[in-house]
Amino acid sequence: GGAPPAMSARAPATTASAAPAHLPALDGLRGVAVLLVMLCHFGPELPVGTRAANAVARFLSAGWVGVDLFFVLSGFLITRILLAARGSPGYFKNFYARRVLRIFPLYYATLLMVFVVLPWLGATAAPEPAASHQAWLWTYTSNLLVARLRSFVFLTPAANLNHFWSLAIEEQFYLLWPLVVALLPRAWLLRATALGLLASPLLRLLLLRHGAATMTLYTLTPCRLDGLLAGAMLASVYADEALWARARRLAWPALAVGALGYGLIVRGNGPWELSRPMSVAGYWFVTLFFAGALARVLAAPDGVLARAMRARPWAWLGKYSYGLYVLHRVGVVRWLVDGDPMAMGRALLGAGAAPERAETVGLVAYVLVCTAVTVPLAYASYQLLERPFLRLKAGFGGTGAAVATATETEAAPRGARRRRRLGGSRAPRSDEA
């Protein structure tokens, strides 16, 4: 696929109805988010013993912040769509139908394969406690069980489904947020998002002081609204021309404060997402940084950051990010890749390679190969499973404005755009979050 079309040098229009329908740089931000998550999960999952390999694993483990970038993007895009559609016929029906068609097919196909098809074929059996707790996955409430048990329990021979907690949070947000947007005037919506953003770290501090585990703070929906609300607040500001003209200048300060706050926490306590300082304030600083990055992309569509995010690799990853996120921990990835970094490193460097060098090279190679295996899986998922359902979304397009339809799409490859100009059929694109 080709690079997304370049955006014009003019400042973006800033009302919900007149803003650019598709923002190509956001595809790249989504690609960065999913890559961070994959590196985080692939790198530290193997036991390593040497100092250099541990340093690499520690560095990769910081990729958990990719989930927070997803939250910011989701909050922005969903709120932008809802603001554009507010008051239109079928506001709720169209929104939920389009969400179901985008999210459910791959999600439930994965659960069916893990808990029904493979056990029925005798290929594997989901062990306890994953099998007995699977109802939490089917109902998008797995994060609530993890918060209660203070532990991840969704590991099976066929797949590691523990990362589905973040999908549960987003679904719970989608369930309630359209009603909030429909009921609150825009000024009150902006105040509500700002208040919620400020209250999130205070809520986590309060719960921590009353004995809550950091795992609970990490996965419980009310504790992880920073990113979603920051994105929603940015969408509310972006939809108001006068307000956006003033607020866009805050992008760089937000980036700087977010980076400084997160950096200080990492320096004192490491990059671990479950440390107490990270649980209370770290998520907030990460959110501020990514909200600043998104605001900068919106404020300067021809700036350095926006141009970088429109680059072909990031845009391509962004297009298939949902499949990459859902499938990157399925068993086939580990089955196809040697899980011994020392052996892999010595296979690449020679049997006599020093242990520290061999293990480090092997770990990096493992991460790269796992990523390379996941990409075609996500591509196949999109083409064979997700795409047919995306075509059905055209029947629920009356959400109020072209913004609502086009914002939720990815950048089409250059060849597809050329085929459409020549009269070819329009290929569906993936959704916004």
XYZ file of C-alpha atoms in Angstrom:
433
model
C 0.000 0.000 0.000
C 1.016 3.550 -0.604
C 1.339 6.476 1.710
C -1.785 8.365 2.753
C -2.570 11.478 0.750
C -0.756 14.552 1.971
C -2.828 17.091 3.844
C -2.871 20.674 2.689
C -0.745 23.321 4.340
C -3.717 25.345 5.488
C -4.858 25.099 9.087
C -7.679 22.590 9.513
C -11.242 23.756 9.615
C -12.458 23.624 13.158
C -16.114 22.857 13.351
C -17.556 19.374 13.583
C -19.206 19.718 10.209
C -16.356 21.399 8.335
C -13.237 19.730 9.738
C -11.258 17.467 7.388
C -13.184 14.214 7.181
C -10.134 11.974 7.349
C -6.962 12.791 9.260
C -4.231 10.593 7.752
C -1.634 11.250 10.447
C -3.914 9.590 12.999
C -3.428 6.320 11.128
C 0.276 6.607 11.861
C -0.322 7.349 15.531
C -2.419 4.203 15.709
C 0.389 2.275 14.036
C 2.864 3.554 16.623
C 0.476 2.534 19.403
C 0.086 -1.063 18.250
C 3.806 -1.465 17.600
C 4.592 -0.279 21.131
C 2.152 -2.816 22.565
C 3.546 -5.683 20.512
C 7.125 -4.881 21.494
C 6.054 -4.694 25.119
C 4.417 -8.115 25.028
C 7.007 -9.900 22.907
C 10.137 -8.608 24.618
C 9.693 -9.260 28.348
C 7.734 -12.535 28.007
C 10.897 -14.648 27.747
C 13.184 -15.383 30.711
C 16.617 -13.863 30.189
C 19.589 -13.933 32.488
C 22.240 -11.583 31.142
C 22.460 -7.894 31.974
C 22.287 -6.668 28.387
C 19.253 -8.812 27.515
C 17.514 -7.678 30.698
C 18.165 -4.054 29.715
C 16.568 -4.664 26.317
C 13.567 -6.374 27.915
C 13.231 -3.501 30.388
C 13.299 -0.971 27.545
C 10.693 -2.878 25.541
C 8.437 -3.253 28.573
C 7.806 0.504 28.479
C 5.677 -0.123 25.394
C 2.629 -0.531 27.641
C 2.063 3.179 27.020
C 0.776 2.250 23.567
C -2.535 1.293 25.202
C -2.854 4.832 26.552
C -2.231 6.229 23.081
C -5.061 4.013 21.839
C -7.296 5.419 24.575
C -6.540 9.023 23.592
C -7.192 8.308 19.919
C -10.412 6.441 20.669
C -11.721 9.206 22.901
C -10.991 11.811 20.239
C -12.367 9.943 17.238
C -15.477 8.541 18.906
C -16.397 11.922 20.392
C -15.778 13.663 17.068
C -18.114 11.227 15.335
C -20.774 11.598 18.011
C -20.614 15.396 17.953
C -21.052 15.379 14.182
C -24.000 12.976 14.436
C -25.729 14.507 17.459
C -29.391 15.185 16.802
C -29.472 13.148 13.597
C -31.967 10.330 12.956
C -30.676 6.963 14.112
C -27.953 8.525 16.260
C -27.743 5.596 18.697
C -28.697 2.803 16.307
C -26.164 3.767 13.659
C -23.338 4.305 16.117
C -23.786 0.968 17.875
C -24.361 -0.937 14.632
C -21.145 0.396 13.150
C -19.240 -0.397 16.332
C -20.557 -3.966 16.354
C -19.638 -4.516 12.710
C -16.125 -3.202 13.290
C -15.229 -4.832 16.578
C -17.255 -7.968 17.182
C -16.380 -10.230 14.202
C -12.664 -10.655 14.912
C -13.063 -10.525 18.691
C -15.708 -13.234 18.871
C -14.077 -15.312 16.137
C -10.958 -15.411 18.304
C -12.940 -16.521 21.358
C -14.779 -19.161 19.324
C -11.501 -20.567 18.052
C -9.862 -20.645 21.479
C -12.748 -21.907 23.610
C -14.925 -23.869 21.167
C -13.310 -24.943 17.907
C -9.861 -26.044 19.083
C -11.156 -27.956 22.144
C -13.824 -29.613 19.947
C -11.136 -30.686 17.484
C -9.099 -32.043 20.359
C -6.202 -29.768 19.476
C -6.115 -28.194 22.890
C -8.224 -27.653 25.956
C -8.472 -24.324 27.690
C -7.081 -24.900 31.191
C -8.436 -23.514 34.396
C -8.921 -20.782 35.383
C -9.270 -19.389 31.846
C -12.039 -21.802 30.839
C -14.155 -21.233 33.935
C -13.750 -17.455 33.640
C -14.384 -17.186 29.897
C -17.834 -15.588 30.410
C -16.003 -12.401 31.389
C -14.385 -12.356 27.950
C -17.620 -13.000 26.086
C -19.293 -10.085 27.876
C -16.431 -7.589 27.563
C -15.963 -7.468 31.309
C -12.608 -9.244 31.640
C -11.034 -6.099 33.076
C -13.452 -6.219 36.010
C -12.415 -9.760 36.908
C -8.722 -8.896 36.643
C -9.294 -5.850 38.860
C -11.091 -8.009 41.430
C -8.627 -10.918 41.400
C -5.614 -8.613 41.082
C -4.203 -11.009 38.516
C -4.393 -11.890 34.831
C -6.065 -15.276 34.353
C -6.782 -15.519 30.619
C -3.825 -17.599 29.434
C -4.592 -20.725 27.389
C -2.463 -23.042 25.227
C -4.031 -21.482 22.139
C -3.656 -17.819 23.052
C -2.808 -15.292 25.687
C -5.978 -13.196 25.968
C -4.971 -11.119 28.960
C -4.594 -7.989 26.851
C -8.338 -8.036 26.142
C -8.828 -6.011 29.331
C -8.254 -2.804 27.348
C -10.834 -3.813 24.732
C -13.300 -4.292 27.571
C -12.630 -0.773 28.841
C -13.219 0.695 25.399
C -16.467 -1.245 24.958
C -17.718 -0.021 28.321
C -16.854 3.517 27.255
C -18.692 3.075 23.942
C -21.732 1.815 25.823
C -22.215 4.984 27.877
C -20.468 7.811 26.053
C -23.015 8.316 23.228
C -25.674 9.054 25.859
C -23.400 11.558 27.598
C -22.660 13.358 24.321
C -26.354 13.379 23.391
C -27.462 14.869 26.721
C -24.786 17.442 27.522
C -24.432 20.749 25.674
C -20.977 21.123 24.197
C -19.816 23.584 26.860
C -20.872 21.206 29.621
C -19.329 18.263 27.792
C -16.019 20.096 27.749
C -16.287 20.852 31.461
C -17.214 17.244 32.248
C -14.238 15.835 30.341
C -11.840 18.295 31.963
C -13.185 17.494 35.426
C -12.952 13.755 34.800
C -9.396 14.096 33.524
C -8.365 15.939 36.680
C -10.255 13.529 38.935
C -8.732 10.307 37.547
C -5.379 10.441 39.402
C -7.175 11.560 42.574
C -9.475 8.542 42.348
C -6.502 6.213 41.950
C -4.747 7.810 44.919
C -7.870 7.446 47.050
C -8.313 3.786 46.123
C -4.641 3.067 46.687
C -4.826 4.592 50.169
C -7.781 2.312 50.914
C -5.895 -0.839 49.987
C -6.569 -1.263 46.280
C -3.900 -3.137 44.335
C -2.082 -1.401 41.505
C -3.404 -4.124 39.181
C -6.906 -2.969 40.077
C -6.010 0.630 39.283
C -4.510 -0.482 35.983
C -7.566 -2.354 34.695
C -10.653 -0.845 36.364
C -12.543 1.384 33.936
C -13.150 4.426 36.207
C -9.413 4.443 36.968
C -8.367 4.430 33.314
C -10.500 7.219 31.887
C -7.586 9.657 31.579
C -6.870 8.871 27.942
C -10.453 8.482 26.777
C -11.523 11.728 28.426
C -8.453 13.619 27.225
C -9.262 12.564 23.678
C -12.916 13.491 24.165
C -11.959 16.895 25.566
C -9.660 17.501 22.598
C -12.500 16.600 20.212
C -14.799 19.081 21.950
C -12.191 21.831 21.688
C -11.340 20.959 18.084
C -15.009 21.319 17.129
C -15.101 24.941 18.303
C -13.221 27.321 15.999
C -12.576 30.111 18.499
C -11.647 27.778 21.327
C -9.347 25.684 19.148
C -7.536 28.796 17.932
C -6.518 29.488 21.536
C -6.083 25.954 22.827
C -3.915 24.617 20.001
C -0.981 26.612 21.396
C -0.991 24.348 24.445
C 0.140 21.309 22.444
C 3.855 21.797 23.035
C 3.510 22.581 26.769
C 1.381 19.437 27.180
C 4.021 17.372 25.412
C 6.771 18.823 27.569
C 4.983 18.454 30.907
C 3.861 14.915 30.059
C 7.367 13.841 29.052
C 8.944 15.469 32.110
C 6.490 13.927 34.573
C 6.753 10.464 33.055
C 10.541 10.733 32.851
C 10.853 11.622 36.525
C 8.719 8.648 37.528
C 10.737 6.296 35.317
C 13.996 7.636 36.735
C 12.878 6.998 40.285
C 10.859 3.806 39.897
C 11.472 2.346 36.450
C 9.032 2.054 33.537
C 6.769 -0.520 35.204
C 3.092 0.210 34.730
C 2.156 -1.325 38.091
C 4.434 0.727 40.334
C 2.585 2.935 42.804
C 3.876 6.279 41.424
C 3.041 5.191 37.886
C -0.421 4.053 38.970
C -1.270 7.361 40.602
C 0.385 9.987 38.395
C 2.178 8.162 35.598
C -0.904 7.319 33.553
C -1.922 10.976 33.721
C 1.447 12.212 32.457
C 1.461 9.614 29.664
C -2.027 10.753 28.670
C -0.953 14.400 28.699
C 2.005 13.600 26.447
C -0.093 11.722 23.889
C -2.881 14.298 23.989
C -0.233 16.938 23.282
C 1.102 14.861 20.393
C -2.395 14.479 18.935
C -3.082 18.190 19.373
C 0.173 18.993 17.630
C -0.759 16.780 14.681
C -4.132 18.519 14.448
C -2.668 22.007 14.832
C 0.117 21.532 12.282
C -1.057 19.058 9.616
C 2.058 19.785 7.575
C 4.402 19.858 10.570
C 7.243 17.429 11.196
C 5.244 15.146 13.505
C 2.220 14.953 11.220
C 4.383 14.249 8.174
C 6.216 11.506 10.061
C 2.939 9.895 11.097
C 1.722 9.892 7.494
C 4.739 7.808 6.458
C 3.876 4.533 4.765
C 5.018 2.058 7.470
C 3.090 3.764 10.267
C -0.029 4.268 8.160
C 0.048 0.627 7.065
C 0.355 -0.614 10.649
C -2.456 1.729 11.621
C -4.753 0.294 8.990
C -4.405 -3.218 10.408
C -3.893 -2.179 14.033
C -7.045 -3.827 15.356
C -6.088 -7.225 13.984
C -2.502 -6.760 15.134
C -3.683 -5.970 18.639
C -6.154 -8.841 18.922
C -3.981 -11.520 17.303
C -0.415 -10.733 18.329
C -0.550 -13.072 21.344
C -2.254 -16.031 19.712
C -0.444 -19.323 20.048
C 0.578 -19.626 16.417
C 2.983 -16.740 16.880
C 4.844 -18.596 19.633
C 4.576 -21.967 17.862
C 6.324 -20.584 14.794
C 9.086 -18.858 16.722
C 11.795 -20.436 18.859
C 11.219 -19.227 22.419
C 14.846 -19.624 23.562
C 16.701 -16.351 22.945
C 20.086 -17.852 23.771
C 19.622 -20.634 21.229
C 18.328 -18.200 18.637
C 21.237 -15.849 19.211
C 23.826 -18.597 18.862
C 22.105 -19.890 15.743
C 22.586 -16.422 14.261
C 26.039 -15.615 15.666
C 27.592 -19.042 15.962
C 27.830 -21.594 18.762
C 30.813 -19.856 20.311
C 29.136 -16.473 20.769
C 29.415 -14.934 24.230
C 26.277 -15.580 26.324
C 25.438 -11.909 26.876
C 25.759 -11.022 23.219
C 23.973 -14.168 22.030
C 21.031 -13.744 24.397
C 20.588 -10.070 23.526
C 20.685 -10.722 19.778
C 18.361 -13.694 20.230
C 15.839 -11.626 22.198
C 15.792 -8.886 19.561
C 15.454 -11.501 16.823
C 12.571 -13.156 18.681
C 10.705 -9.856 18.912
C 11.269 -9.092 15.234
C 10.180 -12.544 14.070
C 7.076 -12.514 16.295
C 6.147 -9.161 14.801
C 6.774 -10.470 11.289
C 4.533 -13.486 11.963
C 1.735 -11.348 13.378
C 1.554 -8.935 10.431
C 0.318 -11.466 7.833
C -2.152 -12.861 10.368
C -3.651 -9.410 10.837
C -3.658 -8.781 7.088
C -5.473 -12.063 6.440
C -7.929 -11.316 9.231
C -8.749 -7.961 7.698
C -9.183 -9.266 4.171
C -11.078 -12.477 4.957
C -13.079 -11.642 8.086
C -13.209 -7.958 8.933
C -13.611 -6.514 5.444
C -16.905 -8.259 4.571
C -18.463 -6.890 7.759
C -17.082 -3.422 7.100
C -19.010 -3.371 3.835
C -22.219 -3.730 5.831
C -21.549 -0.443 7.628
C -22.782 1.445 4.593
C -26.302 0.523 5.666
C -25.803 2.453 8.911
C -24.172 5.560 7.500
C -26.831 8.071 8.519
C -24.908 9.272 11.550
C -25.211 12.933 10.696
C -22.262 14.116 8.650
C -19.477 13.083 6.342
C -17.110 13.533 9.254
C -18.750 10.645 11.046
C -18.336 8.383 8.047
C -14.882 9.335 6.897
C -13.179 9.918 10.232
C -13.614 6.276 11.072
C -11.654 5.138 8.016
C -8.040 4.450 7.362
C -5.998 5.868 4.519
C -6.556 3.817 1.384
C -3.510 2.565 -0.520
C -2.569 4.691 -3.497
C -3.478 1.884 -5.889
C -6.979 1.640 -4.441
C -7.486 5.393 -4.834
C -6.370 5.123 -8.461
C -8.798 2.252 -9.105
C -11.648 4.298 -7.664
C -10.796 7.224 -9.946
C -10.905 4.826 -12.874
C -14.304 3.536 -11.828
C -13.272 0.528 -9.755
C -15.167 -0.590 -6.685
C -14.556 1.145 -3.389
C -12.729 -1.077 -0.945
C -13.841 -0.765 2.654
C -11.430 0.690 5.134
C -10.965 -0.202 8.756
C -12.661 1.692 11.530
C -11.498 4.487 13.762
C -10.520 2.776 17.005
